[in-house]
CSV table of C-alpha atoms in Angstrom, one decimal:
chain,number,residue,atom,x,y,z
A,19,UNK,CA,-15.4,-28.3,-57.4
A,20,UNK,CA,-12.6,-27.3,-59.7
A,21,UNK,CA,-10.0,-24.6,-58.7
A,22,UNK,CA,-11.8,-22.0,-61.0
A,23,UNK,CA,-15.1,-22.5,-59.4
A,24,UNK,CA,-13.5,-22.2,-56.1
A,25,UNK,CA,-11.8,-19.1,-57.1
A,26,UNK,CA,-15.2,-17.4,-58.0
A,27,UNK,CA,-17.2,-18.9,-54.9
A,28,UNK,CA,-14.3,-17.4,-52.7
A,29,UNK,CA,-15.4,-13.7,-53.7
A,30,UNK,CA,-18.9,-13.9,-52.2
A,31,UNK,CA,-19.8,-17.2,-50.8
A,32,UNK,CA,-18.6,-17.9,-47.0
A,33,UNK,CA,-21.0,-20.9,-47.0
A,34,UNK,CA,-18.9,-22.5,-49.6
A,35,UNK,CA,-15.8,-21.3,-48.1
A,36,UNK,CA,-16.6,-23.2,-45.0
A,37,UNK,CA,-17.2,-26.5,-47.0
A,38,UNK,CA,-13.5,-26.2,-48.5
A,39,UNK,CA,-12.2,-27.3,-45.0
A,40,UNK,CA,-12.7,-30.9,-46.0
A,41,UNK,CA,-10.8,-31.0,-49.0
A,42,UNK,CA,-7.1,-32.3,-49.4
A,43,UNK,CA,-4.3,-29.9,-48.3
A,44,UNK,CA,-2.7,-30.5,-51.9
A,45,UNK,CA,-5.6,-29.0,-53.5
A,46,UNK,CA,-5.6,-25.9,-51.1
A,47,UNK,CA,-1.7,-25.5,-51.7
A,48,UNK,CA,-2.2,-25.6,-55.6
A,49,UNK,CA,-5.2,-23.1,-55.1
A,50,UNK,CA,-2.7,-20.7,-53.3
A,51,UNK,CA,0.0,-21.0,-56.0
A,52,UNK,CA,-2.7,-20.3,-58.4
A,53,UNK,CA,-3.7,-17.1,-56.4
A,54,UNK,CA,-0.2,-16.0,-56.3
A,55,UNK,CA,0.4,-16.3,-59.9
A,56,UNK,CA,-2.6,-14.2,-60.8
A,57,UNK,CA,-1.5,-11.5,-58.0
A,58,UNK,CA,2.2,-11.2,-59.7
A,59,UNK,CA,1.0,-10.5,-63.3
A,60,UNK,CA,0.8,-6.7,-62.8
A,61,UNK,CA,4.3,-6.4,-61.2
A,62,UNK,CA,6.0,-8.7,-63.4
A,63,UNK,CA,4.4,-6.9,-66.4
A,64,UNK,CA,5.2,-3.5,-65.3
A,65,UNK,CA,8.6,-4.4,-64.0
A,66,UNK,CA,9.5,-6.2,-67.4
A,67,UNK,CA,8.5,-3.2,-69.5
A,68,UNK,CA,10.2,-0.7,-67.2
A,69,UNK,CA,13.4,-2.9,-67.7
A,70,UNK,CA,13.3,-3.0,-71.2
A,71,UNK,CA,12.5,0.6,-71.5
A,72,UNK,CA,15.1,1.6,-69.0
A,73,UNK,CA,17.9,-0.3,-70.9
A,74,UNK,CA,17.2,1.5,-74.1
A,75,UNK,CA,17.1,4.9,-72.1
A,76,UNK,CA,20.0,4.6,-70.3
A,77,UNK,CA,22.0,3.4,-73.2
A,78,UNK,CA,20.8,6.6,-75.2
A,79,UNK,CA,21.6,9.0,-72.1
A,80,UNK,CA,25.1,7.5,-71.6
A,81,UNK,CA,25.9,8.2,-75.2
A,82,UNK,CA,24.4,11.6,-75.4
A,83,UNK,CA,23.3,13.3,-72.3
A,84,UNK,CA,25.5,12.1,-69.3
A,85,UNK,CA,29.0,13.7,-68.3
A,86,UNK,CA,32.0,11.4,-68.5
A,87,UNK,CA,32.1,9.5,-65.3
A,88,UNK,CA,33.7,6.5,-63.2
A,89,UNK,CA,32.6,4.2,-60.5
A,90,UNK,CA,35.7,3.5,-58.6
A,91,UNK,CA,36.3,2.3,-54.9
A,92,UNK,CA,32.6,2.3,-54.3
A,93,UNK,CA,31.9,5.9,-55.1
A,94,UNK,CA,30.6,7.5,-58.4
A,95,UNK,CA,32.9,10.3,-59.5
A,96,UNK,CA,32.1,13.0,-62.1
A,97,UNK,CA,32.4,16.5,-62.8
A,98,UNK,CA,29.0,18.2,-62.0
A,99,UNK,CA,27.6,20.8,-59.7
A,100,UNK,CA,23.9,19.5,-59.3
A,101,UNK,CA,22.0,16.2,-60.0
A,102,UNK,CA,21.0,15.4,-63.6
A,103,UNK,CA,17.4,14.4,-64.0
A,104,UNK,CA,16.4,13.0,-67.6
A,105,UNK,CA,12.9,12.3,-68.3
A,106,UNK,CA,12.5,9.7,-71.3
A,107,UNK,CA,8.7,9.3,-71.9
A,108,UNK,CA,7.5,7.1,-68.9
A,109,UNK,CA,11.0,6.6,-67.6
A,110,UNK,CA,13.3,8.9,-65.6
A,111,UNK,CA,17.0,8.7,-65.1
A,112,UNK,CA,18.7,10.5,-62.1
A,113,UNK,CA,22.6,11.0,-62.1
A,114,UNK,CA,24.0,12.4,-59.1
A,115,UNK,CA,27.7,12.2,-58.0
A,116,UNK,CA,27.4,15.1,-55.6
A,117,UNK,CA,25.3,13.3,-52.8
A,118,UNK,CA,22.3,15.7,-53.1
A,119,UNK,CA,19.5,13.1,-53.9
A,120,UNK,CA,17.9,11.7,-50.8
A,121,UNK,CA,17.7,7.8,-51.7
A,122,UNK,CA,14.8,7.5,-49.0
A,123,UNK,CA,12.4,9.6,-51.2
A,124,UNK,CA,13.0,7.4,-54.2
A,125,UNK,CA,10.4,4.9,-53.2
A,126,UNK,CA,7.7,7.4,-54.3
A,127,UNK,CA,9.0,7.2,-57.8
A,128,UNK,CA,8.0,5.0,-60.7
A,129,UNK,CA,9.9,3.7,-63.6
A,130,UNK,CA,13.3,5.3,-62.3
A,131,UNK,CA,17.0,4.4,-62.5
A,132,UNK,CA,19.0,6.5,-60.0
A,133,UNK,CA,22.7,6.5,-60.3
A,134,UNK,CA,23.9,8.0,-57.1
A,135,UNK,CA,27.2,8.5,-55.3
A,136,UNK,CA,27.4,5.2,-53.3
A,137,UNK,CA,24.3,3.2,-54.8
A,138,UNK,CA,22.4,2.7,-57.8
A,139,UNK,CA,18.6,2.2,-57.6
A,140,UNK,CA,15.9,0.7,-60.1
A,141,UNK,CA,12.3,1.5,-59.3
A,142,UNK,CA,9.6,-0.3,-61.1
A,143,UNK,CA,6.2,-1.8,-60.5
A,144,UNK,CA,6.1,-0.7,-56.9
A,145,UNK,CA,9.5,-2.6,-56.6
A,146,UNK,CA,12.7,-0.8,-55.3
A,147,UNK,CA,15.9,-2.6,-56.0
A,148,UNK,CA,19.2,-1.1,-54.8
A,149,UNK,CA,22.8,-2.1,-55.7
A,150,UNK,CA,25.6,-0.7,-53.4
A,151,UNK,CA,28.7,-0.1,-55.4
A,152,UNK,CA,30.7,-1.2,-52.2
A,153,UNK,CA,29.5,-4.7,-53.0
A,154,UNK,CA,32.1,-4.9,-55.9
A,155,UNK,CA,35.2,-3.5,-54.3
A,156,UNK,CA,37.3,-4.2,-57.6
A,157,UNK,CA,34.7,-2.4,-59.8
A,158,UNK,CA,35.8,0.0,-62.2
A,159,UNK,CA,33.0,1.5,-64.5
A,160,UNK,CA,33.1,4.3,-67.2
A,161,UNK,CA,30.9,5.4,-69.8
A,162,UNK,CA,32.2,3.1,-72.2
A,163,UNK,CA,32.4,0.1,-70.2
A,164,UNK,CA,28.8,0.6,-69.0
A,165,UNK,CA,27.6,0.7,-72.6
A,166,UNK,CA,29.2,-2.4,-73.4
A,167,UNK,CA,27.4,-4.0,-70.1
A,168,UNK,CA,24.2,-2.4,-71.2
A,169,UNK,CA,24.4,-4.0,-74.8
A,170,UNK,CA,25.0,-7.4,-73.1
A,171,UNK,CA,22.0,-6.8,-70.8
A,172,UNK,CA,19.8,-5.9,-73.7
A,173,UNK,CA,20.5,-9.3,-75.4
A,174,UNK,CA,20.0,-11.0,-72.3
A,175,UNK,CA,16.6,-9.6,-71.1
A,176,UNK,CA,14.4,-12.5,-73.0
A,177,UNK,CA,16.1,-14.7,-70.5
A,178,UNK,CA,16.4,-12.4,-67.5
A,179,UNK,CA,12.9,-11.5,-67.2
A,180,UNK,CA,11.4,-14.8,-67.2
A,181,UNK,CA,13.7,-15.7,-64.2
A,182,UNK,CA,13.0,-12.5,-62.6
A,183,UNK,CA,9.2,-13.7,-62.7
A,184,UNK,CA,10.2,-17.0,-61.1
A,185,UNK,CA,12.0,-15.1,-58.2
A,186,UNK,CA,9.1,-12.8,-57.8
A,187,UNK,CA,6.7,-15.7,-57.7
A,188,UNK,CA,8.6,-17.7,-55.1
A,189,UNK,CA,9.1,-14.6,-52.9
A,190,UNK,CA,5.3,-13.9,-53.3
A,191,UNK,CA,4.4,-17.5,-52.6
A,192,UNK,CA,6.4,-17.4,-49.4
A,193,UNK,CA,4.8,-14.2,-48.2
A,194,UNK,CA,1.3,-15.6,-48.9
A,195,UNK,CA,1.8,-18.8,-47.1
A,196,UNK,CA,3.1,-16.9,-43.8
A,197,UNK,CA,0.1,-14.7,-44.4
A,198,UNK,CA,-2.3,-17.6,-44.4
A,199,UNK,CA,-0.6,-19.4,-41.6
A,200,UNK,CA,-1.0,-16.1,-39.4
A,201,UNK,CA,-4.6,-15.7,-40.2
A,202,UNK,CA,-5.3,-19.4,-39.7
A,203,UNK,CA,-4.2,-18.5,-36.0
A,204,UNK,CA,-6.9,-15.9,-35.8
A,205,UNK,CA,-9.1,-18.6,-37.2
A,206,UNK,CA,-8.4,-20.7,-34.1
A,207,UNK,CA,-9.1,-17.8,-31.8
A,208,UNK,CA,-12.5,-17.2,-33.5
A,209,UNK,CA,-13.3,-21.1,-33.3
A,210,UNK,CA,-12.7,-20.8,-29.4
A,211,UNK,CA,-15.1,-17.7,-29.3
A,212,UNK,CA,-17.7,-19.4,-31.4
A,213,UNK,CA,-17.4,-22.9,-29.8
A,214,UNK,CA,-16.8,-24.6,-33.2
A,215,UNK,CA,-14.9,-27.9,-33.9
A,216,UNK,CA,-12.2,-26.5,-36.1
A,217,UNK,CA,-8.8,-28.1,-36.3
A,218,UNK,CA,-5.8,-25.7,-37.2
A,219,UNK,CA,-5.3,-27.6,-40.6
A,220,UNK,CA,-8.9,-26.9,-41.5
A,221,UNK,CA,-8.6,-23.1,-40.2
A,222,UNK,CA,-5.5,-23.0,-42.5
A,223,UNK,CA,-7.7,-24.0,-45.5
A,224,UNK,CA,-10.5,-21.6,-44.7
A,225,UNK,CA,-7.8,-18.8,-44.6
A,226,UNK,CA,-6.3,-19.8,-47.8
A,227,UNK,CA,-9.7,-19.1,-49.6
A,228,UNK,CA,-10.4,-16.0,-47.4
A,229,UNK,CA,-7.4,-14.2,-48.7
A,230,UNK,CA,-8.8,-14.5,-52.3
A,231,UNK,CA,-11.0,-11.1,-52.1
A,232,UNK,CA,-8.5,-8.7,-50.8
A,233,UNK,CA,-5.7,-10.4,-52.9
A,234,UNK,CA,-7.4,-9.8,-56.1
A,235,UNK,CA,-8.4,-6.4,-55.2
A,236,UNK,CA,-4.9,-5.4,-54.5
A,237,UNK,CA,-4.0,-7.1,-57.9
A,238,UNK,CA,-6.6,-4.9,-59.8
A,239,UNK,CA,-5.2,-1.7,-57.9
A,240,UNK,CA,-1.6,-2.6,-59.1
A,241,UNK,CA,-2.6,-3.2,-62.5
A,242,UNK,CA,-4.2,0.2,-62.4
A,243,UNK,CA,-0.9,1.7,-60.6
A,244,UNK,CA,-3.1,3.0,-57.8
A,245,UNK,CA,-1.8,3.4,-54.3
A,246,UNK,CA,-4.4,2.3,-51.7
A,247,UNK,CA,-3.9,4.2,-48.4
A,248,UNK,CA,-3.6,1.8,-45.5
A,249,UNK,CA,-3.3,-1.1,-47.6
A,250,UNK,CA,-2.0,-3.6,-45.0
A,251,UNK,CA,-4.8,-2.7,-42.6
A,252,UNK,CA,-7.5,-3.1,-45.4
A,253,UNK,CA,-6.1,-6.3,-46.3
A,254,UNK,CA,-6.0,-8.0,-43.1
A,255,UNK,CA,-9.4,-6.6,-42.1
A,256,UNK,CA,-11.2,-8.0,-45.2
A,257,UNK,CA,-9.5,-11.2,-44.9
A,258,UNK,CA,-10.4,-11.6,-41.3
A,259,UNK,CA,-14.2,-10.6,-41.9
A,260,UNK,CA,-14.3,-13.2,-44.5
A,261,UNK,CA,-12.8,-16.0,-42.4
A,262,UNK,CA,-15.1,-15.3,-39.5
A,263,UNK,CA,-18.1,-15.4,-41.8
A,264,UNK,CA,-16.8,-18.9,-43.0
A,265,UNK,CA,-16.2,-20.1,-39.4
A,266,UNK,CA,-19.9,-18.8,-38.6
A,267,UNK,CA,-21.2,-20.9,-41.3
A,268,UNK,CA,-19.8,-24.2,-39.7
A,269,UNK,CA,-22.4,-26.2,-37.8
A,270,UNK,CA,-21.9,-26.4,-34.0
A,271,UNK,CA,-20.8,-29.9,-32.9
A,272,UNK,CA,-23.7,-32.1,-31.7
A,273,UNK,CA,-23.7,-32.7,-27.9
A,274,UNK,CA,-23.1,-36.1,-26.8
């Protein structure tokens, strides 16, 4: 059975998932990479779009709307009494040298660049990236030098975004392999409960296909930019239930 048929079967057929325990580990690993590739498409798309829109929005705002400023000795310095919030269509810029904005609340934002007193934050596609100015002790940045930097960044985006997609793919793959390995341990526990003859390597294969439904469900939710309450609990519950049903389909070992 090819990988695409396995993908479809994994949505609804625990019996077919149970049969996948006999296939080679290489094909299962390839399937996991395929699943991860599908799952990161919304994040890469929204993050890349926000990055392109963000560079253009920041460039326009630095030219016309932000006060003169300087980032020196790890601190943003500017003459302002209150934070400046600029809304550019679907992108928001927060500029605050006063220390008023609480960085912990930025996680609820979307498509936002926050230039704060000690850090800069970029939020897009559910991803929060922070950059403390203290990482660059010799940094001295002003309006003019930032515009030069943005101009360079704009021309580098066609290279940077694919590289970013690769980084997201590698990180997501690592997390998915950890998730599957933990799920396979649950599979071994179920194996003992149901008195099946299932080795860990076979349990790992079943776990790889059992995560298909929850993974694609949250991929669709991400593409719709919809937040699912208790997402982690739902993800684990659905994956464990599918794995349980798949192990249940395995015949009992014959008694000697």
